[in-house]
């Protein structure tokens, strides 16, 4: 349900770039924190103007993680950069947003029992394997966020169920 299908975890989506930013400037900026393999800039088909976002492919996961940590939220050209894992790329630069919305919809449609089963199964699996836990937290932040969302939804549903048992 929450599998990352698409580009590898060494791809970042960088948004809120100033429209006048040149690709050469991005190579310098992104290269200052890790080994960059490629940068895909995008222009509006009608105007030819920059879209204000790019994909950056780092040579390895560590470089991408460092770049995400160091560049997200910095001021660049008078704008605050947004740096996210690219994940699914559906052509609009919002693959991670689309995936997040899909996860929210799937979670919202689950019953309390389904959420309890899912959270319990994942927690049991993670508690048995520290390496797996580290892998999910570090290398699969989308899955980790999905688990935390399930836990929050479950807590909210259980609280509502306790207050209004006949409403569910």
PDB file of C-alpha atoms in Angstrom:
ATOM      1  CA  UNK A   1       0.000   0.000   0.000  1.00  0.00           C
ATOM      2  CA  UNK A   2       2.799   2.458   0.808  1.00  0.00           C
ATOM      3  CA  UNK A   3       5.490   1.164  -1.507  1.00  0.00           C
ATOM      4  CA  UNK A   4       7.705   3.699  -3.245  1.00  0.00           C
ATOM      5  CA  UNK A   5       7.412   2.995  -6.926  1.00  0.00           C
ATOM      6  CA  UNK A   6       9.284   5.389  -9.107  1.00  0.00           C
ATOM      7  CA  UNK A   7      12.706   6.888  -8.899  1.00  0.00           C
ATOM      8  CA  UNK A   8      15.174   5.776  -6.263  1.00  0.00           C
ATOM      9  CA  UNK A   9      15.527   7.432  -2.904  1.00  0.00           C
ATOM     10  CA  UNK A  10      18.483   9.444  -4.202  1.00  0.00           C
ATOM     11  CA  UNK A  11      16.107  11.718  -6.163  1.00  0.00           C
ATOM     12  CA  UNK A  12      14.978  14.989  -4.619  1.00  0.00           C
ATOM     13  CA  UNK A  13      12.292  17.432  -5.647  1.00  0.00           C
ATOM     14  CA  UNK A  14      13.318  21.032  -4.977  1.00  0.00           C
ATOM     15  CA  UNK A  15      10.605  23.660  -5.141  1.00  0.00           C
ATOM     16  CA  UNK A  16      10.036  27.359  -4.577  1.00  0.00           C
ATOM     17  CA  UNK A  17      13.084  28.254  -6.642  1.00  0.00           C
ATOM     18  CA  UNK A  18      13.309  31.784  -8.001  1.00  0.00           C
ATOM     19  CA  UNK A  19      12.092  31.710 -11.617  1.00  0.00           C
ATOM     20  CA  UNK A  20      15.272  33.345 -12.886  1.00  0.00           C
ATOM     21  CA  UNK A  21      17.538  30.637 -11.393  1.00  0.00           C
ATOM     22  CA  UNK A  22      19.957  29.139 -13.914  1.00  0.00           C
ATOM     23  CA  UNK A  23      20.724  25.407 -13.981  1.00  0.00           C
ATOM     24  CA  UNK A  24      24.448  26.178 -13.591  1.00  0.00           C
ATOM     25  CA  UNK A  25      23.651  27.894 -10.266  1.00  0.00           C
ATOM     26  CA  UNK A  26      21.762  24.815  -9.121  1.00  0.00           C
ATOM     27  CA  UNK A  27      24.705  22.534  -9.937  1.00  0.00           C
ATOM     28  CA  UNK A  28      26.852  24.722  -7.665  1.00  0.00           C
ATOM     29  CA  UNK A  29      24.303  24.821  -4.867  1.00  0.00           C
ATOM     30  CA  UNK A  30      23.349  21.134  -4.905  1.00  0.00           C
ATOM     31  CA  UNK A  31      26.929  20.031  -5.576  1.00  0.00           C
ATOM     32  CA  UNK A  32      28.126  21.894  -2.492  1.00  0.00           C
ATOM     33  CA  UNK A  33      26.462  19.256  -0.284  1.00  0.00           C
ATOM     34  CA  UNK A  34      26.976  16.056  -2.307  1.00  0.00           C
ATOM     35  CA  UNK A  35      27.806  14.410  -5.604  1.00  0.00           C
ATOM     36  CA  UNK A  36      25.085  15.339  -8.125  1.00  0.00           C
ATOM     37  CA  UNK A  37      24.418  13.004 -11.042  1.00  0.00           C
ATOM     38  CA  UNK A  38      21.766  15.053 -12.846  1.00  0.00           C
ATOM     39  CA  UNK A  39      19.381  17.977 -12.532  1.00  0.00           C
ATOM     40  CA  UNK A  40      16.099  18.060 -14.426  1.00  0.00           C
ATOM     41  CA  UNK A  41      14.728  21.568 -14.748  1.00  0.00           C
ATOM     42  CA  UNK A  42      11.270  22.212 -16.097  1.00  0.00           C
ATOM     43  CA  UNK A  43       9.742  25.085 -18.047  1.00  0.00           C
ATOM     44  CA  UNK A  44       6.133  26.019 -18.637  1.00  0.00           C
ATOM     45  CA  UNK A  45       5.192  24.824 -22.135  1.00  0.00           C
ATOM     46  CA  UNK A  46       3.214  27.969 -22.951  1.00  0.00           C
ATOM     47  CA  UNK A  47       5.427  30.705 -21.516  1.00  0.00           C
ATOM     48  CA  UNK A  48       8.850  29.068 -21.520  1.00  0.00           C
ATOM     49  CA  UNK A  49       9.304  30.376 -17.985  1.00  0.00           C
ATOM     50  CA  UNK A  50      10.796  28.199 -15.267  1.00  0.00           C
ATOM     51  CA  UNK A  51       8.266  26.272 -13.201  1.00  0.00           C
ATOM     52  CA  UNK A  52      10.210  27.023 -10.022  1.00  0.00           C
ATOM     53  CA  UNK A  53      10.988  23.382  -9.277  1.00  0.00           C
ATOM     54  CA  UNK A  54      13.546  20.760 -10.344  1.00  0.00           C
ATOM     55  CA  UNK A  55      14.461  17.159  -9.728  1.00  0.00           C
ATOM     56  CA  UNK A  56      17.975  16.524  -8.496  1.00  0.00           C
ATOM     57  CA  UNK A  57      19.525  13.057  -8.691  1.00  0.00           C
ATOM     58  CA  UNK A  58      22.408  12.455  -6.299  1.00  0.00           C
ATOM     59  CA  UNK A  59      24.944   9.704  -6.851  1.00  0.00           C
ATOM     60  CA  UNK A  60      24.074   8.041  -3.554  1.00  0.00           C
ATOM     61  CA  UNK A  61      21.481   8.005  -0.805  1.00  0.00           C
ATOM     62  CA  UNK A  62      23.789   9.593   1.764  1.00  0.00           C
ATOM     63  CA  UNK A  63      24.394  12.662  -0.404  1.00  0.00           C
ATOM     64  CA  UNK A  64      20.680  13.023  -1.055  1.00  0.00           C
ATOM     65  CA  UNK A  65      19.880  12.736   2.662  1.00  0.00           C
ATOM     66  CA  UNK A  66      22.472  15.365   3.542  1.00  0.00           C
ATOM     67  CA  UNK A  67      21.177  17.664   0.787  1.00  0.00           C
ATOM     68  CA  UNK A  68      17.592  17.277   1.969  1.00  0.00           C
ATOM     69  CA  UNK A  69      18.568  18.069   5.546  1.00  0.00           C
ATOM     70  CA  UNK A  70      20.797  21.024   4.729  1.00  0.00           C
ATOM     71  CA  UNK A  71      18.890  22.664   1.878  1.00  0.00           C
ATOM     72  CA  UNK A  72      15.268  22.322   2.976  1.00  0.00           C
ATOM     73  CA  UNK A  73      14.083  25.641   4.360  1.00  0.00           C
ATOM     74  CA  UNK A  74      17.118  27.730   3.425  1.00  0.00           C
ATOM     75  CA  UNK A  75      16.736  31.125   1.825  1.00  0.00           C
ATOM     76  CA  UNK A  76      17.852  31.162  -1.810  1.00  0.00           C
ATOM     77  CA  UNK A  77      17.323  34.132  -4.082  1.00  0.00           C
ATOM     78  CA  UNK A  78      14.872  35.620  -1.612  1.00  0.00           C
ATOM     79  CA  UNK A  79      12.739  32.463  -1.441  1.00  0.00           C
ATOM     80  CA  UNK A  80      12.589  29.595   1.036  1.00  0.00           C
ATOM     81  CA  UNK A  81      13.473  26.309  -0.648  1.00  0.00           C
ATOM     82  CA  UNK A  82      11.288  23.232  -0.214  1.00  0.00           C
ATOM     83  CA  UNK A  83      13.236  19.965  -0.576  1.00  0.00           C
ATOM     84  CA  UNK A  84      11.417  16.629  -0.554  1.00  0.00           C
ATOM     85  CA  UNK A  85      12.021  13.062  -1.674  1.00  0.00           C
ATOM     86  CA  UNK A  86      10.864  12.808  -5.267  1.00  0.00           C
ATOM     87  CA  UNK A  87       9.379   9.294  -5.035  1.00  0.00           C
ATOM     88  CA  UNK A  88       6.717   8.847  -7.679  1.00  0.00           C
ATOM     89  CA  UNK A  89       7.090  11.382 -10.430  1.00  0.00           C
ATOM     90  CA  UNK A  90       3.768  11.964 -12.068  1.00  0.00           C
ATOM     91  CA  UNK A  91       4.938  14.796 -14.296  1.00  0.00           C
ATOM     92  CA  UNK A  92       3.721  17.708 -12.225  1.00  0.00           C
ATOM     93  CA  UNK A  93       6.463  17.826  -9.602  1.00  0.00           C
ATOM     94  CA  UNK A  94       4.000  16.810  -6.928  1.00  0.00           C
ATOM     95  CA  UNK A  95       4.542  13.049  -6.839  1.00  0.00           C
ATOM     96  CA  UNK A  96       5.197  13.047  -3.124  1.00  0.00           C
ATOM     97  CA  UNK A  97       2.081  15.165  -2.524  1.00  0.00           C
ATOM     98  CA  UNK A  98      -0.056  12.851  -4.665  1.00  0.00           C
ATOM     99  CA  UNK A  99       1.240   9.810  -2.808  1.00  0.00           C
ATOM    100  CA  UNK A 100       0.616  11.482   0.554  1.00  0.00           C
ATOM    101  CA  UNK A 101      -2.969  12.320  -0.415  1.00  0.00           C
ATOM    102  CA  UNK A 102      -3.557   8.753  -1.595  1.00  0.00           C
ATOM    103  CA  UNK A 103      -2.215   7.423   1.710  1.00  0.00           C
ATOM    104  CA  UNK A 104      -4.461   9.762   3.679  1.00  0.00           C
ATOM    105  CA  UNK A 105      -7.485   8.585   1.696  1.00  0.00           C
ATOM    106  CA  UNK A 106      -6.615   4.920   2.213  1.00  0.00           C
ATOM    107  CA  UNK A 107      -6.054   5.420   5.935  1.00  0.00           C
ATOM    108  CA  UNK A 108      -9.287   7.398   6.330  1.00  0.00           C
ATOM    109  CA  UNK A 109     -11.263   4.564   4.738  1.00  0.00           C
ATOM    110  CA  UNK A 110      -9.952   1.931   7.161  1.00  0.00           C
ATOM    111  CA  UNK A 111     -11.998   0.708  10.098  1.00  0.00           C
ATOM    112  CA  UNK A 112     -10.690   0.916  13.661  1.00  0.00           C
ATOM    113  CA  UNK A 113     -10.036  -2.830  13.621  1.00  0.00           C
ATOM    114  CA  UNK A 114      -8.081  -2.599  10.346  1.00  0.00           C
ATOM    115  CA  UNK A 115      -5.975   0.265  11.697  1.00  0.00           C
ATOM    116  CA  UNK A 116      -5.335  -1.625  14.943  1.00  0.00           C
ATOM    117  CA  UNK A 117      -4.252  -4.734  13.038  1.00  0.00           C
ATOM    118  CA  UNK A 118      -2.015  -2.801  10.679  1.00  0.00           C
ATOM    119  CA  UNK A 119      -0.306  -0.729  13.366  1.00  0.00           C
ATOM    120  CA  UNK A 120       0.161  -3.755  15.636  1.00  0.00           C
ATOM    121  CA  UNK A 121       1.665  -5.831  12.823  1.00  0.00           C
ATOM    122  CA  UNK A 122       4.114  -3.114  11.816  1.00  0.00           C
ATOM    123  CA  UNK A 123       5.098  -2.330  15.408  1.00  0.00           C
ATOM    124  CA  UNK A 124       5.705  -6.024  16.123  1.00  0.00           C
ATOM    125  CA  UNK A 125       7.842  -6.350  13.008  1.00  0.00           C
ATOM    126  CA  UNK A 126       9.878  -3.232  13.824  1.00  0.00           C
ATOM    127  CA  UNK A 127      10.378  -4.201  17.467  1.00  0.00           C
ATOM    128  CA  UNK A 128      11.849  -7.551  16.386  1.00  0.00           C
ATOM    129  CA  UNK A 129      14.343  -6.083  13.947  1.00  0.00           C
ATOM    130  CA  UNK A 130      16.411  -2.955  14.752  1.00  0.00           C
ATOM    131  CA  UNK A 131      18.033  -2.971  11.305  1.00  0.00           C
ATOM    132  CA  UNK A 132      14.642  -2.923   9.625  1.00  0.00           C
ATOM    133  CA  UNK A 133      13.489  -0.131  11.933  1.00  0.00           C
ATOM    134  CA  UNK A 134      16.530   1.976  11.003  1.00  0.00           C
ATOM    135  CA  UNK A 135      16.013   1.239   7.301  1.00  0.00           C
ATOM    136  CA  UNK A 136      12.388   2.343   7.405  1.00  0.00           C
ATOM    137  CA  UNK A 137      13.061   5.498   9.411  1.00  0.00           C
ATOM    138  CA  UNK A 138      16.107   6.587   7.367  1.00  0.00           C
ATOM    139  CA  UNK A 139      15.553   5.206   3.878  1.00  0.00           C
ATOM    140  CA  UNK A 140      11.777   5.074   3.643  1.00  0.00           C
ATOM    141  CA  UNK A 141      10.483   8.213   5.311  1.00  0.00           C
ATOM    142  CA  UNK A 142       7.183   7.979   3.396  1.00  0.00           C
ATOM    143  CA  UNK A 143       6.397   4.618   4.979  1.00  0.00           C
ATOM    144  CA  UNK A 144       7.444   5.914   8.399  1.00  0.00           C
ATOM    145  CA  UNK A 145       5.147   8.946   7.992  1.00  0.00           C
ATOM    146  CA  UNK A 146       2.320   6.636   6.898  1.00  0.00           C
ATOM    147  CA  UNK A 147       2.750   4.558  10.053  1.00  0.00           C
ATOM    148  CA  UNK A 148       2.707   7.664  12.229  1.00  0.00           C
ATOM    149  CA  UNK A 149      -0.430   8.853  10.417  1.00  0.00           C
ATOM    150  CA  UNK A 150      -2.079   5.471  11.058  1.00  0.00           C
ATOM    151  CA  UNK A 151      -1.173   5.692  14.726  1.00  0.00           C
ATOM    152  CA  UNK A 152      -2.619   9.220  14.990  1.00  0.00           C
ATOM    153  CA  UNK A 153      -5.791   8.194  13.139  1.00  0.00           C
ATOM    154  CA  UNK A 154      -6.178   5.161  15.368  1.00  0.00           C
ATOM    155  CA  UNK A 155      -5.767   7.262  18.515  1.00  0.00           C
ATOM    156  CA  UNK A 156      -8.354   9.764  17.248  1.00  0.00           C
ATOM    157  CA  UNK A 157     -10.808   6.997  16.337  1.00  0.00           C
ATOM    158  CA  UNK A 158     -10.356   5.224  19.665  1.00  0.00           C
ATOM    159  CA  UNK A 159     -10.917   8.505  21.514  1.00  0.00           C
ATOM    160  CA  UNK A 160     -14.060   9.189  19.474  1.00  0.00           C
ATOM    161  CA  UNK A 161     -15.243   5.608  19.954  1.00  0.00           C
ATOM    162  CA  UNK A 162     -14.770   5.861  23.725  1.00  0.00           C
ATOM    163  CA  UNK A 163     -16.715   9.139  23.842  1.00  0.00           C
ATOM    164  CA  UNK A 164     -19.482   8.025  21.434  1.00  0.00           C
ATOM    165  CA  UNK A 165     -19.574   4.221  21.162  1.00  0.00           C
ATOM    166  CA  UNK A 166     -22.857   4.180  19.251  1.00  0.00           C
ATOM    167  CA  UNK A 167     -21.638   6.551  16.489  1.00  0.00           C
ATOM    168  CA  UNK A 168     -19.137   4.185  14.918  1.00  0.00           C
TER     169      UNK A 168
END
